Amino acid sequence: MQWEALGFKDDPFKTQPITSYTLDLYTGNKDKLKQAQYALNASNVVMIIEGNRGVGTTSFANFLRFKAQEKNKYFTPMSEIKVEPYWNADTLMAAVIGNIVRTLELDYPSKIKNNDRFTEAKSIIGRITETFRSFGLSTFSVGGNYGSSGATSQPVIMPTQMLVHHIENLVKIVQDLGFKYGILIQLNNLDVGTVQNEEHLKVLLNVMRDYFQTPGTSWLLVGDTELRRFVAQKIDRLDDIIAFDAEITALSEKEYLELINIRVQYFKAKPQVTLPVDKEVWIYLFRITSGRLRYIFGLLNRLFSALQLGVLTDKISIELAMPVIKRFGEDRIKRHRLSETEETVLRAVVASKAIQVSDLAKHINKSQTQVSTVLGNLLKYRLVHYRQEWRKRIYMPEIDAALAYSDTE
């Protein structure tokens, strides 16, 4: 996609979250943002930020971190820590140290080059890297299928207490640099049952609970909408120290259109430039994805390429867009080679938007046992997801299924 040919300095709709360089692009959840910022006017804060995939939980947390850093409240690493399945506590702490060290080295090279504490912390990163290399794994990239059960062996790095000692030394460094409350660390990928196996995550967070209270450290725990419930029900010790939690919701339609305008204004190279996409297309994408921005931006870029915007067409209308978007979903569904029953169940879930097993079984005249088995398969294919309501699971379609079976008339 040649954005320059359309009058833009860069792609206005990149799918990566807000960074320290693009804070002006953040939109939405203003009240929750104010509450969270107020909660961060202290040290040793542990906060949970949860929400559906693609609605902006990482951007929300990044905005919090980098704004706190601008005001010299906290030092924060350049990147969030993406917690891989089956990491243990020492792997996680080593990743945290590595991110802090790299950021300090880039941002304050002259101020920390002769600091003994920094030199010691940097030296262990080399040792850790060598440990993983000898073990036959890429550094900090420990395998295992997302959401599957089992265990993945890892090398023993060093005692976690020793790693905590180096984090305490790094806290002293950043406080000497003028950051009042110390270090603010963001842990991502804490998605219960999808990225993280429940039993393993329970063990990891139970162990990390004490280290979350390391003086001069604060933590943002970012995951899907099950994370807060999971902590409250399964990890009492951690639940006791949660200072604040926020559920990030999709933007309203008005906020969404405001966000589009902000991005166009930010990236356009000339005042007269406009984005050649009809408003009806924006609204359709918003409604079909339930406002999940990452999916919207990903679909847009695929749409631009498929229709060769700027080459074969200079304007994308709803009539052009809808059949192409539907085909995107159909193509992804075909890869799974669904059986007739699986397709029947999936179509029924899409039509209902949210339904429990017993109602679904009655609707398609199948047994609950058969429907439950089929839904289990569709979960593995990531064509449906569910939310837990007491003992009931409410099933909903994933974006690909909604696209494939959407009405384009």
Short mmCIF file of N, CA and C in Angstrom, two decimals, residues 136-302:
data_model
loop_
_atom_site.label_atom_id
_atom_site.label_comp_id
_atom_site.label_asym_id
_atom_site.label_seq_id
_atom_site.Cartn_x
_atom_site.Cartn_y
_atom_site.Cartn_z
N GLY A 136 19.13 -24.40 24.16
CA GLY A 136 18.56 -24.68 22.85
C GLY A 136 17.29 -23.93 22.54
N LEU A 137 17.03 -22.84 23.29
CA LEU A 137 15.84 -22.03 23.06
C LEU A 137 16.24 -20.60 22.76
N SER A 138 15.40 -19.90 22.02
CA SER A 138 15.63 -18.48 21.83
C SER A 138 15.40 -17.77 23.15
N THR A 139 16.16 -16.73 23.42
CA THR A 139 16.07 -16.03 24.68
C THR A 139 14.66 -15.54 24.94
N PHE A 140 14.13 -15.94 26.13
CA PHE A 140 12.82 -15.51 26.60
C PHE A 140 11.67 -15.95 25.71
N SER A 141 11.88 -16.86 24.78
CA SER A 141 10.78 -17.34 23.93
C SER A 141 10.55 -18.81 24.23
N VAL A 142 9.78 -19.06 25.24
CA VAL A 142 9.53 -20.43 25.69
C VAL A 142 8.23 -20.90 25.09
N GLY A 143 8.23 -22.14 24.57
CA GLY A 143 7.12 -22.59 23.74
C GLY A 143 5.90 -23.07 24.47
N GLY A 144 5.14 -23.95 23.77
CA GLY A 144 3.87 -24.43 24.29
C GLY A 144 2.74 -23.78 23.53
N ASN A 145 1.71 -24.54 23.22
CA ASN A 145 0.58 -23.98 22.50
C ASN A 145 -0.28 -23.14 23.42
N TYR A 146 -0.74 -22.00 22.92
CA TYR A 146 -1.58 -21.13 23.71
C TYR A 146 -2.81 -21.89 24.18
N GLY A 147 -3.01 -21.83 25.50
CA GLY A 147 -4.22 -22.40 26.05
C GLY A 147 -4.18 -23.90 26.24
N SER A 148 -3.12 -24.57 25.83
CA SER A 148 -3.07 -26.01 25.99
C SER A 148 -2.55 -26.36 27.37
N SER A 149 -2.75 -27.60 27.78
CA SER A 149 -2.29 -28.01 29.08
C SER A 149 -0.95 -28.69 28.95
N GLY A 150 -0.32 -28.89 30.10
CA GLY A 150 0.98 -29.53 30.09
C GLY A 150 2.03 -28.61 30.65
N ALA A 151 3.30 -28.93 30.43
CA ALA A 151 4.39 -28.11 30.93
C ALA A 151 5.52 -28.10 29.94
N THR A 152 6.22 -26.98 29.90
CA THR A 152 7.39 -26.86 29.04
C THR A 152 8.61 -26.67 29.92
N SER A 153 9.61 -27.50 29.77
CA SER A 153 10.79 -27.38 30.61
C SER A 153 11.57 -26.13 30.24
N GLN A 154 12.22 -25.53 31.26
CA GLN A 154 12.99 -24.33 31.07
C GLN A 154 14.30 -24.46 31.83
N PRO A 155 15.32 -23.73 31.39
CA PRO A 155 16.57 -23.78 32.13
C PRO A 155 16.45 -23.03 33.45
N VAL A 156 17.23 -23.44 34.44
CA VAL A 156 17.29 -22.71 35.70
C VAL A 156 18.21 -21.52 35.48
N ILE A 157 17.69 -20.32 35.63
CA ILE A 157 18.48 -19.12 35.36
C ILE A 157 19.36 -18.79 36.56
N MET A 158 18.73 -18.41 37.64
CA MET A 158 19.38 -18.15 38.92
C MET A 158 18.27 -17.97 39.94
N PRO A 159 18.59 -18.03 41.22
CA PRO A 159 17.52 -17.88 42.23
C PRO A 159 16.75 -16.57 42.03
N THR A 160 15.43 -16.66 42.16
CA THR A 160 14.58 -15.49 41.93
C THR A 160 14.95 -14.36 42.88
N GLN A 161 15.34 -14.68 44.11
CA GLN A 161 15.72 -13.65 45.07
C GLN A 161 16.89 -12.81 44.57
N MET A 162 17.82 -13.48 43.87
CA MET A 162 18.96 -12.75 43.32
C MET A 162 18.51 -11.80 42.22
N LEU A 163 17.56 -12.25 41.40
CA LEU A 163 17.02 -11.39 40.36
C LEU A 163 16.29 -10.20 40.98
N VAL A 164 15.55 -10.44 42.06
CA VAL A 164 14.85 -9.35 42.74
C VAL A 164 15.85 -8.33 43.28
N HIS A 165 16.98 -8.82 43.77
CA HIS A 165 18.03 -7.92 44.27
C HIS A 165 18.49 -6.96 43.16
N HIS A 166 18.63 -7.46 41.94
CA HIS A 166 19.05 -6.59 40.83
C HIS A 166 17.94 -5.60 40.46
N ILE A 167 16.68 -6.03 40.56
CA ILE A 167 15.59 -5.09 40.31
C ILE A 167 15.59 -3.98 41.36
N GLU A 168 15.84 -4.34 42.62
CA GLU A 168 15.93 -3.32 43.67
C GLU A 168 17.04 -2.32 43.37
N ASN A 169 18.15 -2.81 42.84
CA ASN A 169 19.25 -1.90 42.47
C ASN A 169 18.84 -0.99 41.31
N LEU A 170 18.10 -1.53 40.36
CA LEU A 170 17.63 -0.72 39.24
C LEU A 170 16.63 0.33 39.71
N VAL A 171 15.83 -0.01 40.72
CA VAL A 171 14.91 0.97 41.30
C VAL A 171 15.69 2.15 41.87
N LYS A 172 16.78 1.87 42.57
CA LYS A 172 17.59 2.95 43.14
C LYS A 172 18.17 3.83 42.04
N ILE A 173 18.54 3.21 40.93
CA ILE A 173 19.09 3.98 39.81
C ILE A 173 18.05 4.95 39.26
N VAL A 174 16.84 4.46 39.01
CA VAL A 174 15.83 5.33 38.40
C VAL A 174 15.35 6.39 39.38
N GLN A 175 15.35 6.08 40.66
CA GLN A 175 14.99 7.10 41.64
C GLN A 175 16.05 8.20 41.69
N ASP A 176 17.31 7.82 41.55
CA ASP A 176 18.38 8.82 41.47
C ASP A 176 18.27 9.66 40.20
N LEU A 177 17.65 9.10 39.16
CA LEU A 177 17.43 9.84 37.91
C LEU A 177 16.24 10.79 38.02
N GLY A 178 15.50 10.73 39.14
CA GLY A 178 14.42 11.68 39.36
C GLY A 178 13.02 11.12 39.24
N PHE A 179 12.87 9.79 39.13
CA PHE A 179 11.54 9.19 39.02
C PHE A 179 11.05 8.84 40.43
N LYS A 180 10.07 9.61 40.89
CA LYS A 180 9.65 9.62 42.29
C LYS A 180 9.26 8.26 42.82
N TYR A 181 8.42 7.53 42.06
CA TYR A 181 7.85 6.29 42.59
C TYR A 181 8.56 5.03 42.13
N GLY A 182 9.60 5.17 41.33
CA GLY A 182 10.36 3.99 40.91
C GLY A 182 10.02 3.52 39.51
N ILE A 183 9.77 2.20 39.36
CA ILE A 183 9.61 1.57 38.05
C ILE A 183 8.18 1.06 37.88
N LEU A 184 7.62 1.30 36.70
CA LEU A 184 6.28 0.82 36.36
C LEU A 184 6.40 -0.21 35.25
N ILE A 185 5.98 -1.44 35.52
CA ILE A 185 6.18 -2.57 34.62
C ILE A 185 4.82 -3.08 34.14
N GLN A 186 4.73 -3.35 32.85
CA GLN A 186 3.48 -3.83 32.26
C GLN A 186 3.64 -5.26 31.79
N LEU A 187 2.78 -6.15 32.30
CA LEU A 187 2.78 -7.56 31.89
C LEU A 187 1.57 -7.82 31.01
N ASN A 188 1.80 -8.22 29.78
CA ASN A 188 0.73 -8.52 28.83
C ASN A 188 0.55 -10.02 28.65
N ASN A 189 -0.46 -10.39 27.86
CA ASN A 189 -0.73 -11.80 27.51
C ASN A 189 -1.29 -12.61 28.67
N LEU A 190 -1.83 -11.95 29.68
CA LEU A 190 -2.41 -12.69 30.81
C LEU A 190 -3.86 -13.05 30.50
N ASP A 191 -4.04 -13.71 29.35
CA ASP A 191 -5.37 -14.09 28.87
C ASP A 191 -5.69 -15.50 29.36
N VAL A 192 -6.64 -15.59 30.27
CA VAL A 192 -6.93 -16.84 30.95
C VAL A 192 -7.61 -17.82 30.00
N GLY A 193 -7.00 -19.01 29.86
CA GLY A 193 -7.61 -20.08 29.08
C GLY A 193 -7.35 -19.99 27.58
N THR A 194 -6.80 -18.89 27.12
CA THR A 194 -6.47 -18.78 25.69
C THR A 194 -4.95 -18.76 25.53
N VAL A 195 -4.32 -17.70 26.01
CA VAL A 195 -2.85 -17.67 26.00
C VAL A 195 -2.30 -18.48 27.16
N GLN A 196 -2.88 -18.30 28.33
CA GLN A 196 -2.33 -18.91 29.54
C GLN A 196 -3.21 -20.05 30.05
N ASN A 197 -2.58 -21.18 30.35
CA ASN A 197 -3.26 -22.28 31.01
C ASN A 197 -3.61 -21.85 32.44
N GLU A 198 -4.84 -22.11 32.86
CA GLU A 198 -5.31 -21.60 34.16
C GLU A 198 -4.44 -22.06 35.32
N GLU A 199 -4.12 -23.35 35.36
CA GLU A 199 -3.37 -23.87 36.51
C GLU A 199 -1.97 -23.28 36.56
N HIS A 200 -1.34 -23.17 35.40
CA HIS A 200 0.01 -22.61 35.39
C HIS A 200 -0.03 -21.13 35.78
N LEU A 201 -1.00 -20.39 35.24
CA LEU A 201 -1.09 -18.96 35.56
C LEU A 201 -1.35 -18.75 37.05
N LYS A 202 -2.15 -19.62 37.64
CA LYS A 202 -2.41 -19.54 39.07
C LYS A 202 -1.12 -19.69 39.87
N VAL A 203 -0.30 -20.65 39.50
CA VAL A 203 0.98 -20.86 40.19
C VAL A 203 1.90 -19.66 39.98
N LEU A 204 2.00 -19.20 38.74
CA LEU A 204 2.91 -18.08 38.44
C LEU A 204 2.53 -16.82 39.21
N LEU A 205 1.25 -16.46 39.20
CA LEU A 205 0.83 -15.24 39.87
C LEU A 205 0.89 -15.37 41.39
N ASN A 206 0.68 -16.59 41.90
CA ASN A 206 0.84 -16.80 43.34
C ASN A 206 2.29 -16.56 43.76
N VAL A 207 3.23 -17.05 42.97
CA VAL A 207 4.65 -16.84 43.27
C VAL A 207 5.01 -15.37 43.12
N MET A 208 4.52 -14.75 42.03
CA MET A 208 4.87 -13.36 41.75
C MET A 208 4.25 -12.38 42.73
N ARG A 209 3.23 -12.80 43.45
CA ARG A 209 2.53 -11.90 44.37
C ARG A 209 3.50 -11.18 45.30
N ASP A 210 4.42 -11.91 45.90
CA ASP A 210 5.38 -11.29 46.82
C ASP A 210 6.34 -10.35 46.09
N TYR A 211 6.73 -10.72 44.88
CA TYR A 211 7.66 -9.89 44.12
C TYR A 211 6.98 -8.64 43.57
N PHE A 212 5.65 -8.69 43.39
CA PHE A 212 4.92 -7.49 42.99
C PHE A 212 5.02 -6.40 44.06
N GLN A 213 5.36 -6.79 45.29
CA GLN A 213 5.47 -5.84 46.39
C GLN A 213 6.91 -5.38 46.63
N THR A 214 7.79 -5.68 45.70
CA THR A 214 9.16 -5.20 45.81
C THR A 214 9.15 -3.68 45.89
N PRO A 215 9.78 -3.07 46.90
CA PRO A 215 9.74 -1.61 47.05
C PRO A 215 10.20 -0.90 45.78
N GLY A 216 9.43 0.12 45.40
CA GLY A 216 9.79 0.91 44.23
C GLY A 216 9.35 0.32 42.91
N THR A 217 8.56 -0.74 42.94
CA THR A 217 8.02 -1.31 41.69
C THR A 217 6.49 -1.24 41.72
N SER A 218 5.91 -0.93 40.57
CA SER A 218 4.47 -1.01 40.38
C SER A 218 4.21 -1.81 39.12
N TRP A 219 3.01 -2.42 39.03
CA TRP A 219 2.76 -3.41 37.98
C TRP A 219 1.38 -3.22 37.37
N LEU A 220 1.33 -3.26 36.04
CA LEU A 220 0.08 -3.28 35.31
C LEU A 220 -0.09 -4.68 34.73
N LEU A 221 -1.12 -5.39 35.17
CA LEU A 221 -1.39 -6.76 34.71
C LEU A 221 -2.50 -6.68 33.66
N VAL A 222 -2.18 -7.01 32.42
CA VAL A 222 -3.09 -6.79 31.30
C VAL A 222 -3.54 -8.12 30.71
N GLY A 223 -4.86 -8.30 30.61
CA GLY A 223 -5.37 -9.55 30.06
C GLY A 223 -6.79 -9.38 29.54
N ASP A 224 -7.44 -10.51 29.25
CA ASP A 224 -8.80 -10.44 28.72
C ASP A 224 -9.80 -10.28 29.87
N THR A 225 -11.08 -10.34 29.52
CA THR A 225 -12.12 -10.01 30.49
C THR A 225 -12.27 -11.02 31.62
N GLU A 226 -11.57 -12.15 31.55
CA GLU A 226 -11.65 -13.14 32.62
C GLU A 226 -10.60 -12.92 33.70
N LEU A 227 -9.63 -12.02 33.48
CA LEU A 227 -8.49 -11.92 34.39
C LEU A 227 -8.89 -11.50 35.79
N ARG A 228 -9.69 -10.46 35.92
CA ARG A 228 -10.05 -9.97 37.26
C ARG A 228 -10.83 -11.02 38.04
N ARG A 229 -11.79 -11.67 37.38
CA ARG A 229 -12.56 -12.73 38.03
C ARG A 229 -11.65 -13.87 38.46
N PHE A 230 -10.72 -14.25 37.58
CA PHE A 230 -9.80 -15.34 37.86
C PHE A 230 -8.97 -15.04 39.11
N VAL A 231 -8.44 -13.83 39.19
CA VAL A 231 -7.63 -13.45 40.35
C VAL A 231 -8.48 -13.46 41.62
N ALA A 232 -9.69 -12.92 41.53
CA ALA A 232 -10.56 -12.85 42.71
C ALA A 232 -10.95 -14.24 43.21
N GLN A 233 -11.19 -15.16 42.30
CA GLN A 233 -11.67 -16.49 42.68
C GLN A 233 -10.56 -17.48 42.97
N LYS A 234 -9.42 -17.33 42.32
CA LYS A 234 -8.38 -18.36 42.39
C LYS A 234 -7.11 -17.94 43.12
N ILE A 235 -6.87 -16.63 43.27
CA ILE A 235 -5.59 -16.20 43.83
C ILE A 235 -5.84 -15.15 44.90
N ASP A 236 -6.33 -15.59 46.05
CA ASP A 236 -6.69 -14.67 47.13
C ASP A 236 -5.53 -13.77 47.53
N ARG A 237 -4.34 -14.33 47.60
CA ARG A 237 -3.18 -13.55 48.04
C ARG A 237 -2.92 -12.37 47.12
N LEU A 238 -3.08 -12.58 45.83
CA LEU A 238 -2.89 -11.48 44.88
C LEU A 238 -4.07 -10.52 44.92
N ASP A 239 -5.26 -11.06 45.04
CA ASP A 239 -6.46 -10.22 45.08
C ASP A 239 -6.37 -9.18 46.20
N ASP A 240 -5.74 -9.55 47.30
CA ASP A 240 -5.64 -8.65 48.46
C ASP A 240 -4.83 -7.39 48.17
N ILE A 241 -3.94 -7.43 47.18
CA ILE A 241 -3.06 -6.27 46.96
C ILE A 241 -3.39 -5.51 45.68
N ILE A 242 -4.49 -5.87 44.99
CA ILE A 242 -4.88 -5.13 43.79
C ILE A 242 -5.41 -3.76 44.22
N ALA A 243 -4.76 -2.70 43.76
CA ALA A 243 -5.13 -1.34 44.16
C ALA A 243 -6.22 -0.75 43.28
N PHE A 244 -6.28 -1.22 42.03
CA PHE A 244 -7.24 -0.64 41.08
C PHE A 244 -7.42 -1.63 39.94
N ASP A 245 -8.63 -1.68 39.40
CA ASP A 245 -8.84 -2.48 38.19
C ASP A 245 -9.76 -1.72 37.25
N ALA A 246 -9.55 -1.93 35.96
CA ALA A 246 -10.34 -1.24 34.94
C ALA A 246 -10.67 -2.21 33.82
N GLU A 247 -11.94 -2.23 33.42
CA GLU A 247 -12.33 -3.01 32.25
C GLU A 247 -12.44 -2.05 31.08
N ILE A 248 -11.59 -2.25 30.08
CA ILE A 248 -11.55 -1.38 28.92
C ILE A 248 -12.61 -1.85 27.93
N THR A 249 -13.48 -0.96 27.56
CA THR A 249 -14.56 -1.29 26.64
C THR A 249 -14.31 -0.66 25.28
N ALA A 250 -15.00 -1.19 24.28
CA ALA A 250 -14.88 -0.63 22.94
C ALA A 250 -15.35 0.82 22.93
N LEU A 251 -14.80 1.60 22.03
CA LEU A 251 -15.22 2.99 21.89
C LEU A 251 -16.69 3.05 21.47
N SER A 252 -17.32 4.15 21.82
CA SER A 252 -18.65 4.40 21.26
C SER A 252 -18.47 4.73 19.78
N GLU A 253 -19.58 4.68 19.05
CA GLU A 253 -19.50 5.00 17.62
C GLU A 253 -18.98 6.42 17.40
N LYS A 254 -19.40 7.33 18.25
CA LYS A 254 -18.94 8.72 18.15
C LYS A 254 -17.44 8.83 18.41
N GLU A 255 -16.95 8.15 19.45
CA GLU A 255 -15.51 8.17 19.77
C GLU A 255 -14.71 7.52 18.65
N TYR A 256 -15.25 6.47 18.11
CA TYR A 256 -14.59 5.75 17.01
C TYR A 256 -14.39 6.66 15.80
N LEU A 257 -15.42 7.37 15.40
CA LEU A 257 -15.31 8.28 14.26
C LEU A 257 -14.35 9.42 14.57
N GLU A 258 -14.34 9.84 15.83
CA GLU A 258 -13.38 10.87 16.26
C GLU A 258 -11.96 10.35 16.13
N LEU A 259 -11.76 9.10 16.53
CA LEU A 259 -10.42 8.49 16.43
C LEU A 259 -9.95 8.44 14.97
N ILE A 260 -10.84 8.05 14.06
CA ILE A 260 -10.49 8.00 12.64
C ILE A 260 -10.03 9.38 12.17
N ASN A 261 -10.79 10.40 12.55
CA ASN A 261 -10.45 11.76 12.14
C ASN A 261 -9.10 12.20 12.72
N ILE A 262 -8.85 11.86 13.98
CA ILE A 262 -7.58 12.22 14.62
C ILE A 262 -6.41 11.59 13.87
N ARG A 263 -6.56 10.33 13.51
CA ARG A 263 -5.47 9.64 12.81
C ARG A 263 -5.24 10.21 11.40
N VAL A 264 -6.32 10.53 10.71
CA VAL A 264 -6.17 11.12 9.38
C VAL A 264 -5.45 12.47 9.50
N GLN A 265 -5.86 13.30 10.46
CA GLN A 265 -5.24 14.61 10.65
C GLN A 265 -3.76 14.48 11.03
N TYR A 266 -3.45 13.47 11.83
CA TYR A 266 -2.09 13.28 12.32
C TYR A 266 -1.14 12.85 11.21
N PHE A 267 -1.61 11.97 10.31
CA PHE A 267 -0.71 11.37 9.33
C PHE A 267 -0.77 12.02 7.94
N LYS A 268 -1.73 12.87 7.67
CA LYS A 268 -1.82 13.42 6.32
C LYS A 268 -0.67 14.40 6.08
N ALA A 269 -0.18 14.41 4.84
CA ALA A 269 0.98 15.24 4.49
C ALA A 269 0.58 16.64 4.05
N LYS A 270 -0.67 16.79 3.58
CA LYS A 270 -1.14 18.08 3.09
C LYS A 270 -2.54 18.35 3.63
N PRO A 271 -2.88 19.63 3.85
CA PRO A 271 -4.16 19.97 4.49
C PRO A 271 -5.39 19.44 3.76
N GLN A 272 -5.32 19.38 2.43
CA GLN A 272 -6.51 19.00 1.66
C GLN A 272 -6.73 17.49 1.55
N VAL A 273 -5.84 16.70 2.11
CA VAL A 273 -5.93 15.25 1.99
C VAL A 273 -7.09 14.71 2.83
N THR A 274 -7.86 13.80 2.27
CA THR A 274 -8.90 13.07 3.00
C THR A 274 -8.75 11.58 2.72
N LEU A 275 -9.29 10.76 3.60
CA LEU A 275 -9.20 9.31 3.40
C LEU A 275 -10.33 8.86 2.48
N PRO A 276 -9.99 8.19 1.39
CA PRO A 276 -11.01 7.82 0.39
C PRO A 276 -11.81 6.57 0.77
N VAL A 277 -12.46 6.64 1.94
CA VAL A 277 -13.30 5.54 2.41
C VAL A 277 -14.62 6.14 2.89
N ASP A 278 -15.73 5.67 2.34
CA ASP A 278 -17.03 6.20 2.73
C ASP A 278 -17.33 5.94 4.21
N LYS A 279 -18.08 6.85 4.81
CA LYS A 279 -18.44 6.72 6.22
C LYS A 279 -19.19 5.41 6.48
N GLU A 280 -20.00 4.98 5.52
CA GLU A 280 -20.78 3.74 5.69
C GLU A 280 -19.86 2.53 5.89
N VAL A 281 -18.69 2.55 5.25
CA VAL A 281 -17.72 1.46 5.42
C VAL A 281 -17.20 1.45 6.85
N TRP A 282 -16.87 2.63 7.36
CA TRP A 282 -16.38 2.73 8.75
C TRP A 282 -17.42 2.19 9.73
N ILE A 283 -18.66 2.59 9.52
CA ILE A 283 -19.72 2.16 10.44
C ILE A 283 -19.94 0.66 10.36
N TYR A 284 -19.93 0.11 9.16
CA TYR A 284 -20.11 -1.34 8.98
C TYR A 284 -19.00 -2.11 9.71
N LEU A 285 -17.76 -1.68 9.54
CA LEU A 285 -16.65 -2.36 10.19
C LEU A 285 -16.76 -2.27 11.71
N PHE A 286 -17.18 -1.12 12.19
CA PHE A 286 -17.34 -0.94 13.63
C PHE A 286 -18.38 -1.91 14.19
N ARG A 287 -19.49 -2.04 13.49
CA ARG A 287 -20.58 -2.87 14.02
C ARG A 287 -20.30 -4.37 13.87
N ILE A 288 -19.68 -4.77 12.77
CA ILE A 288 -19.43 -6.19 12.55
C ILE A 288 -18.34 -6.72 13.48
N THR A 289 -17.44 -5.85 13.95
CA THR A 289 -16.35 -6.26 14.84
C THR A 289 -16.61 -5.90 16.30
N SER A 290 -17.78 -5.34 16.58
CA SER A 290 -18.11 -4.86 17.94
C SER A 290 -17.09 -3.84 18.43
N GLY A 291 -16.60 -3.03 17.51
CA GLY A 291 -15.71 -1.94 17.88
C GLY A 291 -14.29 -2.34 18.22
N ARG A 292 -13.84 -3.52 17.81
CA ARG A 292 -12.49 -3.99 18.14
C ARG A 292 -11.50 -3.42 17.13
N LEU A 293 -10.78 -2.39 17.55
CA LEU A 293 -9.98 -1.57 16.64
C LEU A 293 -8.91 -2.36 15.90
N ARG A 294 -8.26 -3.29 16.60
CA ARG A 294 -7.19 -4.03 15.94
C ARG A 294 -7.72 -4.80 14.74
N TYR A 295 -8.91 -5.38 14.89
CA TYR A 295 -9.51 -6.10 13.77
C TYR A 295 -9.92 -5.14 12.66
N ILE A 296 -10.48 -4.00 13.05
CA ILE A 296 -10.90 -3.02 12.05
C ILE A 296 -9.71 -2.57 11.22
N PHE A 297 -8.62 -2.22 11.87
CA PHE A 297 -7.45 -1.73 11.13
C PHE A 297 -6.84 -2.83 10.26
N GLY A 298 -6.84 -4.06 10.79
CA GLY A 298 -6.33 -5.17 9.99
C GLY A 298 -7.20 -5.42 8.75
N LEU A 299 -8.52 -5.37 8.94
CA LEU A 299 -9.43 -5.55 7.80
C LEU A 299 -9.28 -4.42 6.79
N LEU A 300 -9.10 -3.21 7.28
CA LEU A 300 -8.93 -2.08 6.37
C LEU A 300 -7.73 -2.27 5.46
N ASN A 301 -6.62 -2.64 6.05
CA ASN A 301 -5.41 -2.79 5.26
C ASN A 301 -5.54 -3.93 4.24
N ARG A 302 -6.22 -5.01 4.62
CA ARG A 302 -6.47 -6.09 3.66
C ARG A 302 -7.41 -5.61 2.55
#
